[in-house]
C-alpha positions as YAML, in Angstrom:
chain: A
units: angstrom
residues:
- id: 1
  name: UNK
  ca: [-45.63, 24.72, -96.34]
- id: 2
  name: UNK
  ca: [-43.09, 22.63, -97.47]
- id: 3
  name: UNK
  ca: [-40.94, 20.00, -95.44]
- id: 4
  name: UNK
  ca: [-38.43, 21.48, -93.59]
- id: 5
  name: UNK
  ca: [-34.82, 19.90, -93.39]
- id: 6
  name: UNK
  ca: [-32.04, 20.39, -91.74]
- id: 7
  name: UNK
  ca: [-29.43, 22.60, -93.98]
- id: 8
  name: UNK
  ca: [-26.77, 20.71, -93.08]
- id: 9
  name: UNK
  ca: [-27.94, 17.02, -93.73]
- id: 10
  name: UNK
  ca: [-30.71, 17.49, -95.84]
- id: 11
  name: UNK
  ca: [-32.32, 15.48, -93.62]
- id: 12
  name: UNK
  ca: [-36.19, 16.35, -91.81]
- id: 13
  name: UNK
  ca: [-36.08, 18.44, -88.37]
- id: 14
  name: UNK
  ca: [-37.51, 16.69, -85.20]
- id: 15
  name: UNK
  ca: [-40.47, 18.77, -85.54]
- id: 16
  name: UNK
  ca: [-41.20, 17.55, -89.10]
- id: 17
  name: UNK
  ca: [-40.65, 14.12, -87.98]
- id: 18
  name: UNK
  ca: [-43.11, 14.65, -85.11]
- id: 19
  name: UNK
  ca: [-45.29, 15.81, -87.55]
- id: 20
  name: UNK
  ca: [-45.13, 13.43, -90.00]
- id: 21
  name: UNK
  ca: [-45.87, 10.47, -87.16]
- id: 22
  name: UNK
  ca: [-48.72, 12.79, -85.86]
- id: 23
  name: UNK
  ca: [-50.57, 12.28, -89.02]
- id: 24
  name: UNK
  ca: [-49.64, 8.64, -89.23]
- id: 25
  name: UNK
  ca: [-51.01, 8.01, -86.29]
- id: 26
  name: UNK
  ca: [-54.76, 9.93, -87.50]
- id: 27
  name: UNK
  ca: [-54.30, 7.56, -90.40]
- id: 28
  name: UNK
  ca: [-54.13, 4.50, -88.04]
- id: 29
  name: UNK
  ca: [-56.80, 5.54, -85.98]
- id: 30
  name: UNK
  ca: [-59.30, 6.03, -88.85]
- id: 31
  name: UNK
  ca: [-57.94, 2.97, -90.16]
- id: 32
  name: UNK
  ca: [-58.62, 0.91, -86.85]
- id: 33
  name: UNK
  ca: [-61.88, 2.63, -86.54]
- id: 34
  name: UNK
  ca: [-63.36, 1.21, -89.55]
- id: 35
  name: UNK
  ca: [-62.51, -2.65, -88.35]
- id: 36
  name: UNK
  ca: [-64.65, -2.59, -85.41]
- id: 37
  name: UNK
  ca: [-68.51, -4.06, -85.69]
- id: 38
  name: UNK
  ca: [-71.17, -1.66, -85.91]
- id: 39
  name: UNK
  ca: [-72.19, -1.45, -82.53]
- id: 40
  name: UNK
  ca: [-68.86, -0.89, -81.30]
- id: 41
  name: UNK
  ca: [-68.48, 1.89, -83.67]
- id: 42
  name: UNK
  ca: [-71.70, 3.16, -82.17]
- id: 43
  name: UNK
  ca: [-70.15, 3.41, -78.70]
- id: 44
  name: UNK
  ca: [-67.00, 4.73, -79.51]
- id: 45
  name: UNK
  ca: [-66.35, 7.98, -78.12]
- id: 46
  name: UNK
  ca: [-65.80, 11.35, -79.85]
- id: 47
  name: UNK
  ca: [-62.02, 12.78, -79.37]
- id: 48
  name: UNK
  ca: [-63.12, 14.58, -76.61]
- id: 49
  name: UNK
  ca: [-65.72, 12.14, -74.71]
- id: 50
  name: UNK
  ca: [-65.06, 9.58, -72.85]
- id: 51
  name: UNK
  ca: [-67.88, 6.78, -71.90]
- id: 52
  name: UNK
  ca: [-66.18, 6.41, -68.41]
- id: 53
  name: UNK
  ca: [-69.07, 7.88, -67.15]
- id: 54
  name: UNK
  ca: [-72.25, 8.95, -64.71]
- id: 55
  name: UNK
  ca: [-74.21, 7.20, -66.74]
- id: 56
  name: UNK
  ca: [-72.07, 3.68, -66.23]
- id: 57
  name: UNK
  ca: [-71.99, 4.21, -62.92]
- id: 58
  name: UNK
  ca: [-76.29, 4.72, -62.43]
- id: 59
  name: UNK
  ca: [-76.37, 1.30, -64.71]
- id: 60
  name: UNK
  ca: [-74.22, -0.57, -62.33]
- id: 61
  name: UNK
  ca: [-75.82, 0.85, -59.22]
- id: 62
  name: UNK
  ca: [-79.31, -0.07, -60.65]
- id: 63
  name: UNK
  ca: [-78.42, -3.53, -61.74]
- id: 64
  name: UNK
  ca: [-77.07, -4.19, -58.26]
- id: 65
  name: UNK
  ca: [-80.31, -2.60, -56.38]
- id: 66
  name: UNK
  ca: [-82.54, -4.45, -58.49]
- id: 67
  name: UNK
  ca: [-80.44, -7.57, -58.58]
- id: 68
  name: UNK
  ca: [-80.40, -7.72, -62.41]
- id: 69
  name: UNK
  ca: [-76.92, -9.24, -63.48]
- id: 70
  name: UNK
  ca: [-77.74, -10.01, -66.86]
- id: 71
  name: UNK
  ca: [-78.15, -6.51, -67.67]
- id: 72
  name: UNK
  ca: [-75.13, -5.59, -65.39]
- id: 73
  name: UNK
  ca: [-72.87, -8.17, -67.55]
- id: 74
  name: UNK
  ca: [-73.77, -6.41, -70.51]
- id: 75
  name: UNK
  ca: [-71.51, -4.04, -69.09]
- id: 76
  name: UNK
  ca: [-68.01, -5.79, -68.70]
- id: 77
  name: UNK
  ca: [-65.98, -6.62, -71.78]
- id: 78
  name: UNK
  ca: [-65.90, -11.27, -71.96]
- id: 79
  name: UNK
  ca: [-62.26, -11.39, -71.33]
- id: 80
  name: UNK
  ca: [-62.99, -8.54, -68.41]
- id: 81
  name: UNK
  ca: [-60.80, -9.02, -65.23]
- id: 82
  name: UNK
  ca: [-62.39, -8.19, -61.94]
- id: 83
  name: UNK
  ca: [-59.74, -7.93, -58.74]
- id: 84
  name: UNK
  ca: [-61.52, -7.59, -55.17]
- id: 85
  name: UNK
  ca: [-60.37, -9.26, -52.11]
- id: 86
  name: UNK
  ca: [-63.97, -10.82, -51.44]
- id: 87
  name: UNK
  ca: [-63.36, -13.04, -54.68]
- id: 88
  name: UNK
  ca: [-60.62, -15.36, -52.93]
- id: 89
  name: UNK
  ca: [-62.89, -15.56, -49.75]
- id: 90
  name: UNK
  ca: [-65.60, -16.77, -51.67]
- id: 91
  name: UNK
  ca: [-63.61, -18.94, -53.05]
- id: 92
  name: UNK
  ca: [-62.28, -20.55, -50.05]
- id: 93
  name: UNK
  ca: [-66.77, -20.91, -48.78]
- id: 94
  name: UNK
  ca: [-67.24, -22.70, -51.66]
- id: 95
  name: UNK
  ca: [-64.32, -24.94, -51.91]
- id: 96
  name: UNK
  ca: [-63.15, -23.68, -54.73]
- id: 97
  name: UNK
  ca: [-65.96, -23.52, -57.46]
- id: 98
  name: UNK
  ca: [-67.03, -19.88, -57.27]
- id: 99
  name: UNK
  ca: [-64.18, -17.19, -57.54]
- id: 100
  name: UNK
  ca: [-60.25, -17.50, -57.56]
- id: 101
  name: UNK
  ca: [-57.64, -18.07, -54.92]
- id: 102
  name: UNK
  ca: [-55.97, -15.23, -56.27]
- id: 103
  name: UNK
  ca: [-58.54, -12.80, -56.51]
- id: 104
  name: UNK
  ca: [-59.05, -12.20, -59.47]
- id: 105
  name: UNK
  ca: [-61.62, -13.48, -61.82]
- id: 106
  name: UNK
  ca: [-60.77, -13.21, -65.86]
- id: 107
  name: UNK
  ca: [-63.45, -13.69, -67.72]
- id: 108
  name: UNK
  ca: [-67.68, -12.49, -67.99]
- id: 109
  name: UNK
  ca: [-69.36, -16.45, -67.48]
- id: 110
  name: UNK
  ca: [-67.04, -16.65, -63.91]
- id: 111
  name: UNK
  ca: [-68.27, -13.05, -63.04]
- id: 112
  name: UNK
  ca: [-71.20, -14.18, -63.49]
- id: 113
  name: UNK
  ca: [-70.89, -17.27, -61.58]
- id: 114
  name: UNK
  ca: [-69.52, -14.63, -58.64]
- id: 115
  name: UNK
  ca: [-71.79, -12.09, -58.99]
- id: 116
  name: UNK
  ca: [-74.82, -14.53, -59.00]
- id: 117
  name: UNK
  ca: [-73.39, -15.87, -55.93]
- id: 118
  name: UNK
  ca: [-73.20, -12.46, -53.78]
- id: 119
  name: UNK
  ca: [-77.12, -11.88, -55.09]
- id: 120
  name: UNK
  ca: [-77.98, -15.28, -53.16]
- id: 121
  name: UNK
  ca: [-76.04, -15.47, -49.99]
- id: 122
  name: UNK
  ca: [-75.73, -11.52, -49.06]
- id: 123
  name: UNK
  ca: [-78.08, -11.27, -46.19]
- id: 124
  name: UNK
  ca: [-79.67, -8.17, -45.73]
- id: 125
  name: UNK
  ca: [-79.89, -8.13, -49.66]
- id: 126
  name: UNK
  ca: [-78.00, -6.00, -51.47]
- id: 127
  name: UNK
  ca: [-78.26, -2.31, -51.84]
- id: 128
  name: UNK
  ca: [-76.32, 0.04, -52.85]
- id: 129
  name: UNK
  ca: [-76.30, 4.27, -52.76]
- id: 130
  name: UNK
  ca: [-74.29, 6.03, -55.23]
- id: 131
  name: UNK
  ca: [-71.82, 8.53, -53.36]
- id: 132
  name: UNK
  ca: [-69.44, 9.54, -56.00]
- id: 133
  name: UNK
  ca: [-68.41, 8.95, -59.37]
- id: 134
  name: UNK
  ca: [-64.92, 9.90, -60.33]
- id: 135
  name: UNK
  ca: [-63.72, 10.01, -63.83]
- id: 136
  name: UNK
  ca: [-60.63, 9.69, -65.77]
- id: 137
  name: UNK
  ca: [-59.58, 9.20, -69.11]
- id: 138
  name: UNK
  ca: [-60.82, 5.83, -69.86]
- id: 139
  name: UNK
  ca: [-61.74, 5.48, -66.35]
- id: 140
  name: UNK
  ca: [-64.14, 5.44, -63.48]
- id: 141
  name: UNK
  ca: [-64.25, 5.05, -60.49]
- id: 142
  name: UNK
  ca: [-67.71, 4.63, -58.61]
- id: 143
  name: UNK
  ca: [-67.88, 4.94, -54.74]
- id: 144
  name: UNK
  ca: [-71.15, 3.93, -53.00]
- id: 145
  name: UNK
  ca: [-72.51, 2.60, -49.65]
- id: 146
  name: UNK
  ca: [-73.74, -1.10, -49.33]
- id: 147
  name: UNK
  ca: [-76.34, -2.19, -47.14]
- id: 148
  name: UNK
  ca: [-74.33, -2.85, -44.29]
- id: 149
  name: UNK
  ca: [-72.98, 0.58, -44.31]
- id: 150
  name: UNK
  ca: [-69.27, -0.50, -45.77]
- id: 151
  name: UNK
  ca: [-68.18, 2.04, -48.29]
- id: 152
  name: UNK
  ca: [-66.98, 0.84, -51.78]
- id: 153
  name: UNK
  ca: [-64.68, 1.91, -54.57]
- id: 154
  name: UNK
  ca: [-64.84, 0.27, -57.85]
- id: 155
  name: UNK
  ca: [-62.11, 1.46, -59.82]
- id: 156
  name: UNK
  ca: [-62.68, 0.61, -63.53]
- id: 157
  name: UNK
  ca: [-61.24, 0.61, -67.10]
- id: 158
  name: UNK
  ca: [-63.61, 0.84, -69.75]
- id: 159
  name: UNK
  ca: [-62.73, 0.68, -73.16]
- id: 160
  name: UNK
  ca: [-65.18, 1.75, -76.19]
- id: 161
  name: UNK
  ca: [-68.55, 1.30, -73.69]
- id: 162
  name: UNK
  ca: [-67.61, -1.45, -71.87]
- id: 163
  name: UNK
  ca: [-65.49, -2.69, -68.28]
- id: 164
  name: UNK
  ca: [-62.24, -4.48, -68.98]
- id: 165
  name: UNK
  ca: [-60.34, -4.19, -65.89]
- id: 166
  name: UNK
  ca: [-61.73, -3.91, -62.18]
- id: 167
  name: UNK
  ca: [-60.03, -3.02, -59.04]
- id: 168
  name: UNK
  ca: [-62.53, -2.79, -56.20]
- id: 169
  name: UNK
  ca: [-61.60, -1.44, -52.36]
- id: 170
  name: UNK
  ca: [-63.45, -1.99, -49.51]
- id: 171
  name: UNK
  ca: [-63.60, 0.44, -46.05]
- id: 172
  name: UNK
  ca: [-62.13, -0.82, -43.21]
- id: 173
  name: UNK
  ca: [-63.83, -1.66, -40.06]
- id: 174
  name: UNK
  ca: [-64.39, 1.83, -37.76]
- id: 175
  name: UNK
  ca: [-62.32, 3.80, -40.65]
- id: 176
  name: UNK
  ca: [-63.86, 7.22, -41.47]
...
């Protein structure tokens, strides 16, 4: 099939221009494929499968119950940015050294820092049960119950296997 043109410009249709960029933009994905490391490449996803998934949300779950966060860091992206309004108060108990006063924390070694924290002061421990997982393109979102029966939504981006944006919502006191 040859290119088709308008006859009165000579010029390509829209729909061979659309065309013509759809295949550029195959070329650029093969071509950004190839510069990721090998075990990126490994955890990319086929066209049609995403690694927002179950399985992500069963890792973090587990990590929390058995208060592993080395193994649960392994998850988030380094430059990962984790939003939840529990960051600032923890901030504010520990005069500033653990957390953010806005909120959010931007990188893996202050998650860390965070998450560490929550392992050693949450009293009952922590423990979680999975009650949903919702998934999107790119996305998850895992819901579960913690100990002290508040439900929680972790809204997440991950990109090629791993977290790099979280937006996490807590229940409300006496809210259904």
């Amino acid at each position: 099939m040859g290119t088709q043109v308008n006859r009165n410009s000579r010029r390509p249709t829209a729909n061979c221009q659309c065309q013509r960029f759809e295949k550029f933009l195959e070329r650029c994905t093969v071509v950004l494929t190839l510069h990721y490391h090998q075990e990126d490449r490994a955890a990319m996803p086929s066209h049609n499968e995403y690694p927002a998934s179950s399985a992500l949300a069963l890792e973090i779950i587990d990590c929390w119950n058995e208060k592993d966060m080395e193994r649960l860091l392994q998850s988030y992206h380094p430059a990962c940015e984790y939003t939840s309004p529990r960051v600032a108060d923890v901030y504010e108990q520990t005069d500033g050294t653990i957390g953010s006063s806005s909120g959010t924390i931007h990188d893996s070694e202050a998650l860390k820092e965070y998450f560490l924290h929550l392992v050693r002061t949450t009293k009952p421990p922590i423990q979680c049960e999975l009650l949903s997982v919702l998934r999107g393109n790119g996305s998850v979102a895992v819901v579960y119950e913690r100990e002290n029966s508040e439900i929680v939504a972790e809204y997440m981006k991950v990109e090629y296997g791993r977290i790099v944006k979280v937006d996490v919502l807590y229940s409300t006191p006496g809210s259904p």
